Tab-separated table of C-alpha atoms in Angstrom:
chain	number	residue	atom	x	y	z
A	22	GLY	CA	6.551	13.510	17.509
A	23	ALA	CA	8.838	10.540	16.980
A	24	GLY	CA	8.886	8.738	13.678
A	25	VAL	CA	8.906	5.017	13.024
A	26	SER	CA	11.743	3.348	14.866
A	27	GLN	CA	13.309	-0.020	14.215
A	28	SER	CA	15.750	-2.160	16.131
A	29	PRO	CA	18.356	-3.356	15.851
A	30	SER	CA	19.748	-1.050	13.180
A	31	ASN	CA	22.210	-3.747	12.139
A	32	LYS	CA	22.211	-7.489	12.703
A	33	VAL	CA	24.832	-10.022	11.712
A	34	THR	CA	23.919	-13.651	12.210
A	35	GLU	CA	25.050	-17.079	11.179
A	36	LYS	CA	23.164	-19.187	8.689
A	37	GLY	CA	20.577	-21.301	10.454
A	38	LYS	CA	20.021	-18.960	13.394
A	39	ASP	CA	16.704	-17.250	14.138
A	40	VAL	CA	16.446	-13.457	14.198
A	41	GLU	CA	13.781	-11.092	15.487
A	42	LEU	CA	13.360	-7.575	14.149
A	43	ARG	CA	11.311	-4.937	15.910
A	44	CYS	CA	9.249	-2.022	14.660
A	45	ASP	CA	7.705	0.773	16.726
A	46	PRO	CA	5.182	2.635	14.560
A	47	ILE	CA	4.155	6.246	14.950
A	48	SER	CA	1.763	6.527	17.857
A	49	GLY	CA	-1.849	6.372	16.726
A	50	HIS	CA	-1.074	4.787	13.376
A	51	THR	CA	-3.355	1.832	12.840
A	52	ALA	CA	-1.709	0.422	9.723
A	53	LEU	CA	1.733	-1.180	9.704
A	54	TYR	CA	3.712	-2.631	6.823
A	55	TRP	CA	6.923	-4.639	6.466
A	56	TYR	CA	9.040	-4.493	3.321
A	57	ARG	CA	12.333	-6.096	2.299
A	58	GLN	CA	14.950	-4.273	0.236
A	59	ARG	CA	17.644	-6.504	-1.205
A	60	LEU	CA	20.772	-4.998	-2.709
A	61	GLY	CA	20.030	-3.546	-6.128
A	62	GLN	CA	16.336	-4.381	-5.853
A	63	GLY	CA	13.201	-2.425	-5.166
A	64	LEU	CA	11.251	-2.762	-1.950
A	65	GLU	CA	9.232	-5.966	-1.721
A	66	PHE	CA	5.993	-6.007	0.266
A	67	LEU	CA	6.010	-8.624	3.010
A	68	ILE	CA	3.030	-8.157	5.319
A	69	TYR	CA	0.305	-5.637	6.240
A	70	PHE	CA	-1.475	-5.124	9.563
A	71	GLN	CA	-4.573	-2.946	9.882
A	72	GLY	CA	-6.080	-2.538	13.313
A	73	ASN	CA	-7.531	-5.783	14.597
A	74	SER	CA	-8.137	-7.250	11.147
A	75	ALA	CA	-6.366	-10.411	10.023
A	76	PRO	CA	-2.995	-9.442	8.532
A	77	ASP	CA	-2.233	-9.864	4.855
A	78	LYS	CA	0.740	-12.215	4.841
A	79	SER	CA	0.738	-12.801	1.097
A	80	GLY	CA	4.174	-11.228	0.608
A	81	LEU	CA	6.062	-13.428	3.058
A	82	PRO	CA	8.583	-15.389	0.937
A	83	SER	CA	8.525	-18.633	2.910
A	84	ASP	CA	7.160	-20.194	6.071
A	85	ARG	CA	10.415	-19.295	7.803
A	86	PHE	CA	9.088	-15.735	7.948
A	87	SER	CA	6.424	-14.679	10.415
A	88	ALA	CA	5.265	-11.426	11.937
A	89	GLU	CA	3.133	-10.357	14.841
A	90	ARG	CA	1.655	-7.114	16.022
A	91	THR	CA	0.270	-6.377	19.446
A	92	GLY	CA	-2.839	-4.272	19.011
A	93	GLU	CA	-1.876	-1.072	17.251
A	94	SER	CA	1.640	-0.901	18.617
A	95	VAL	CA	4.886	-2.798	18.270
A	96	SER	CA	5.440	-5.377	15.562
A	97	THR	CA	8.083	-8.076	15.328
A	98	LEU	CA	9.260	-9.836	12.207
A	99	THR	CA	10.852	-13.212	12.869
A	100	ILE	CA	13.014	-15.121	10.440
A	101	GLN	CA	13.729	-18.707	11.428
A	102	ARG	CA	16.683	-20.755	10.199
A	103	THR	CA	18.135	-17.772	8.336
A	104	GLN	CA	19.659	-18.265	4.904
A	105	GLN	CA	22.204	-16.092	3.103
A	106	GLU	CA	19.528	-14.936	0.661
A	107	ASP	CA	17.685	-13.382	3.622
A	108	SER	CA	20.414	-10.724	3.796
A	109	ALA	CA	18.662	-7.428	3.119
A	110	VAL	CA	17.364	-4.259	4.690
A	111	TYR	CA	14.025	-4.854	6.386
A	112	LEU	CA	11.879	-1.728	6.420
A	113	CYS	CA	8.815	-1.033	8.469
A	114	ALA	CA	6.256	1.642	7.634
A	115	SER	CA	3.109	2.882	9.334
A	116	SER	CA	0.181	5.025	8.286
A	117	LEU	CA	-2.576	6.749	10.185
A	118	ARG	CA	-5.219	4.557	8.632
A	119	GLY	CA	-5.318	2.204	5.705
A	120	PRO	CA	-4.692	3.424	2.162
A	121	PRO	CA	-4.472	5.909	0.573
A	122	GLU	CA	-2.815	7.323	3.684
A	123	THR	CA	0.873	8.142	3.368
A	124	GLN	CA	3.230	5.437	4.598
A	125	TYR	CA	6.025	6.673	6.840
A	126	PHE	CA	9.121	4.494	6.822
A	127	GLY	CA	11.577	3.664	9.557
A	128	PRO	CA	15.343	3.597	8.969
A	129	GLY	CA	15.385	-0.174	8.499
A	130	THR	CA	17.287	-3.086	9.970
A	131	ARG	CA	20.280	-4.230	7.943
A	132	LEU	CA	20.487	-8.007	8.217
A	133	LEU	CA	23.573	-9.887	7.119
A	134	VAL	CA	23.511	-13.675	7.204
A	135	LEU	CA	26.966	-15.214	7.047
B	20	GLN	CA	8.117	-8.480	-17.254
B	21	LYS	CA	8.468	-6.712	-13.935
B	22	GLU	CA	5.489	-4.635	-12.859
B	23	VAL	CA	7.620	-1.515	-12.496
B	24	GLU	CA	10.826	-0.854	-14.416
B	25	GLN	CA	13.245	1.862	-13.372
B	26	ASP	CA	16.717	2.579	-14.673
B	27	PRO	CA	19.008	2.180	-11.639
B	28	GLY	CA	21.559	4.658	-12.953
B	29	PRO	CA	23.753	5.856	-11.380
B	30	LEU	CA	23.052	9.360	-12.603
B	31	SER	CA	25.567	12.141	-11.972
B	32	VAL	CA	24.775	15.774	-12.767
B	33	PRO	CA	26.280	19.179	-11.967
B	34	GLU	CA	24.579	21.474	-9.501
B	35	GLY	CA	21.823	23.499	-11.128
B	36	ALA	CA	21.021	20.884	-13.777
B	37	ILE	CA	17.517	19.684	-14.566
B	38	VAL	CA	17.148	16.037	-13.635
B	39	SER	CA	14.688	13.655	-15.249
B	40	LEU	CA	13.884	10.344	-13.564
B	41	ASN	CA	11.543	7.831	-15.146
B	42	CYS	CA	9.655	4.602	-14.594
B	43	THR	CA	7.410	2.436	-16.691
B	44	TYR	CA	4.775	0.086	-15.383
B	45	SER	CA	2.838	-2.765	-16.900
B	46	ASN	CA	-0.508	-2.954	-15.095
B	47	SER	CA	-3.120	-0.453	-16.256
B	48	ALA	CA	-4.996	-0.978	-12.967
B	49	PHE	CA	-2.456	1.150	-11.103
B	50	GLN	CA	-4.054	4.454	-10.140
B	51	TYR	CA	-1.730	5.982	-7.548
B	52	PHE	CA	1.807	7.001	-8.371
B	53	MET	CA	4.455	8.035	-5.921
B	54	TRP	CA	8.055	9.106	-5.770
B	55	TYR	CA	10.105	8.386	-2.679
B	56	ARG	CA	13.532	9.759	-1.824
B	57	GLN	CA	15.919	7.585	0.141
B	58	TYR	CA	19.117	8.951	1.589
B	59	SER	CA	21.931	6.542	2.317
B	60	ARG	CA	21.144	4.281	5.296
B	61	LYS	CA	17.744	5.901	5.806
B	62	GLY	CA	14.199	4.823	5.116
B	63	PRO	CA	12.347	6.148	2.071
B	64	GLU	CA	10.390	9.375	2.470
B	65	LEU	CA	7.441	10.361	0.313
B	66	LEU	CA	8.308	13.145	-2.087
B	67	MET	CA	5.405	13.345	-4.531
B	68	TYR	CA	2.026	11.639	-4.767
B	69	THR	CA	-0.204	11.697	-7.861
B	70	TYR	CA	-3.553	10.151	-8.591
B	71	SER	CA	-4.226	9.160	-12.202
B	72	SER	CA	-2.767	11.113	-15.135
B	73	GLY	CA	-1.423	14.620	-15.106
B	74	ASN	CA	1.211	16.827	-13.571
B	75	LYS	CA	1.867	17.853	-10.015
B	76	GLU	CA	4.349	20.493	-8.969
B	77	ASP	CA	5.913	21.101	-5.565
B	78	GLY	CA	8.700	23.647	-5.495
B	79	ARG	CA	11.566	22.381	-7.622
B	80	PHE	CA	9.901	18.994	-8.129
B	81	THR	CA	7.371	18.050	-10.814
B	82	ALA	CA	5.763	14.632	-11.132
B	83	GLN	CA	4.158	13.565	-14.400
B	84	VAL	CA	1.965	10.565	-15.103
B	85	ASP	CA	1.010	9.414	-18.594
B	86	LYS	CA	-1.363	6.497	-18.148
B	87	SER	CA	-1.751	5.989	-21.895
B	88	SER	CA	1.917	5.044	-22.170
B	89	LYS	CA	2.236	3.764	-18.585
B	90	TYR	CA	5.087	6.174	-17.960
B	91	ILE	CA	5.837	8.219	-14.862
B	92	SER	CA	8.462	10.902	-14.467
B	93	LEU	CA	9.999	13.088	-11.805
B	94	PHE	CA	11.733	16.312	-12.777
B	95	ILE	CA	14.031	18.192	-10.432
B	96	ARG	CA	14.841	21.769	-11.384
B	97	ASP	CA	17.917	23.631	-10.165
B	98	SER	CA	19.276	20.455	-8.617
B	99	GLN	CA	21.237	20.786	-5.383
B	100	PRO	CA	23.887	18.565	-3.763
B	101	SER	CA	21.309	17.867	-1.044
B	102	ASP	CA	19.172	16.172	-3.706
B	103	SER	CA	21.785	13.403	-3.917
B	104	ALA	CA	19.880	10.258	-2.967
B	105	THR	CA	18.162	7.226	-4.419
B	106	TYR	CA	14.783	7.994	-5.968
B	107	LEU	CA	12.190	5.245	-5.956
B	108	CYS	CA	9.009	5.243	-7.965
B	109	ALA	CA	6.057	3.321	-6.548
B	110	VAL	CA	2.611	2.468	-7.813
B	111	ARG	CA	-0.574	1.197	-6.248
B	112	GLY	CA	-3.971	0.069	-7.434
B	113	SER	CA	-7.326	1.249	-6.165
B	114	GLY	CA	-8.885	-2.141	-5.530
B	115	GLY	CA	-9.018	-4.503	-2.575
B	116	SER	CA	-5.302	-4.913	-1.888
B	117	ASN	CA	-4.490	-1.298	-2.670
B	118	TYR	CA	-2.213	-0.968	0.328
B	119	LYS	CA	0.533	-2.897	-1.494
B	120	LEU	CA	3.045	-0.539	-3.000
B	121	THR	CA	5.034	-1.895	-5.942
B	122	PHE	CA	8.405	-0.212	-6.178
B	123	GLY	CA	10.951	0.292	-8.903
B	124	LYS	CA	14.561	-0.575	-8.128
B	125	GLY	CA	15.463	3.060	-7.564
B	126	THR	CA	17.785	5.478	-9.374
B	127	LEU	CA	20.896	6.678	-7.562
B	128	LEU	CA	21.377	10.400	-8.195
B	129	THR	CA	24.492	12.394	-7.380
B	130	VAL	CA	24.469	16.169	-7.755
B	131	ASN	CA	28.001	17.514	-7.863
B	132	PRO	CA	28.729	20.989	-6.464
């Protein structure tokens, strides 16, 4: 079956604009994660969704970042008023259930804020 | 001190060499240890997964965890050009927020034919 997909694969935007990133998890996976990978840095946890439970948003770096998930399907990560330091690869992962299930990653969205 | 330290390399080896990749971590509460491989412009893929201390072998890959020294290693035997990628170590606890993976920065490996 299909893996985790993300769109767009690349996004260039101007400072101050809003961007929306999309993640389609593997069908049937109840858990969904967003990570950020800045150049030369490890992956940083952003947010975790598990079924209908309240998401863990503790990794979101500022209130300009928000994420939603519709049921156990698509998730969107929104960054408002983008800043140059938001430039990074945004990775989405899903797992069949919560931990310790293996997380399967998508290819990422490369965001460049000019 | 960062929770997970990993030498970013880059590391360049000839084909057939034994490769040793390492990470150290600071929090003794971490119980799960993983190695991910990330090819250029791709998402990470899970390579090895170990719970607590010990060794785990899968083909040419061996993962080692030494909890007493908070040190994790990945060995690649008979390295191949197709092994050229960035290798990321990751750790996770076993408590309430155990879904959060903490990653090292990754080591860029090039295996030259």
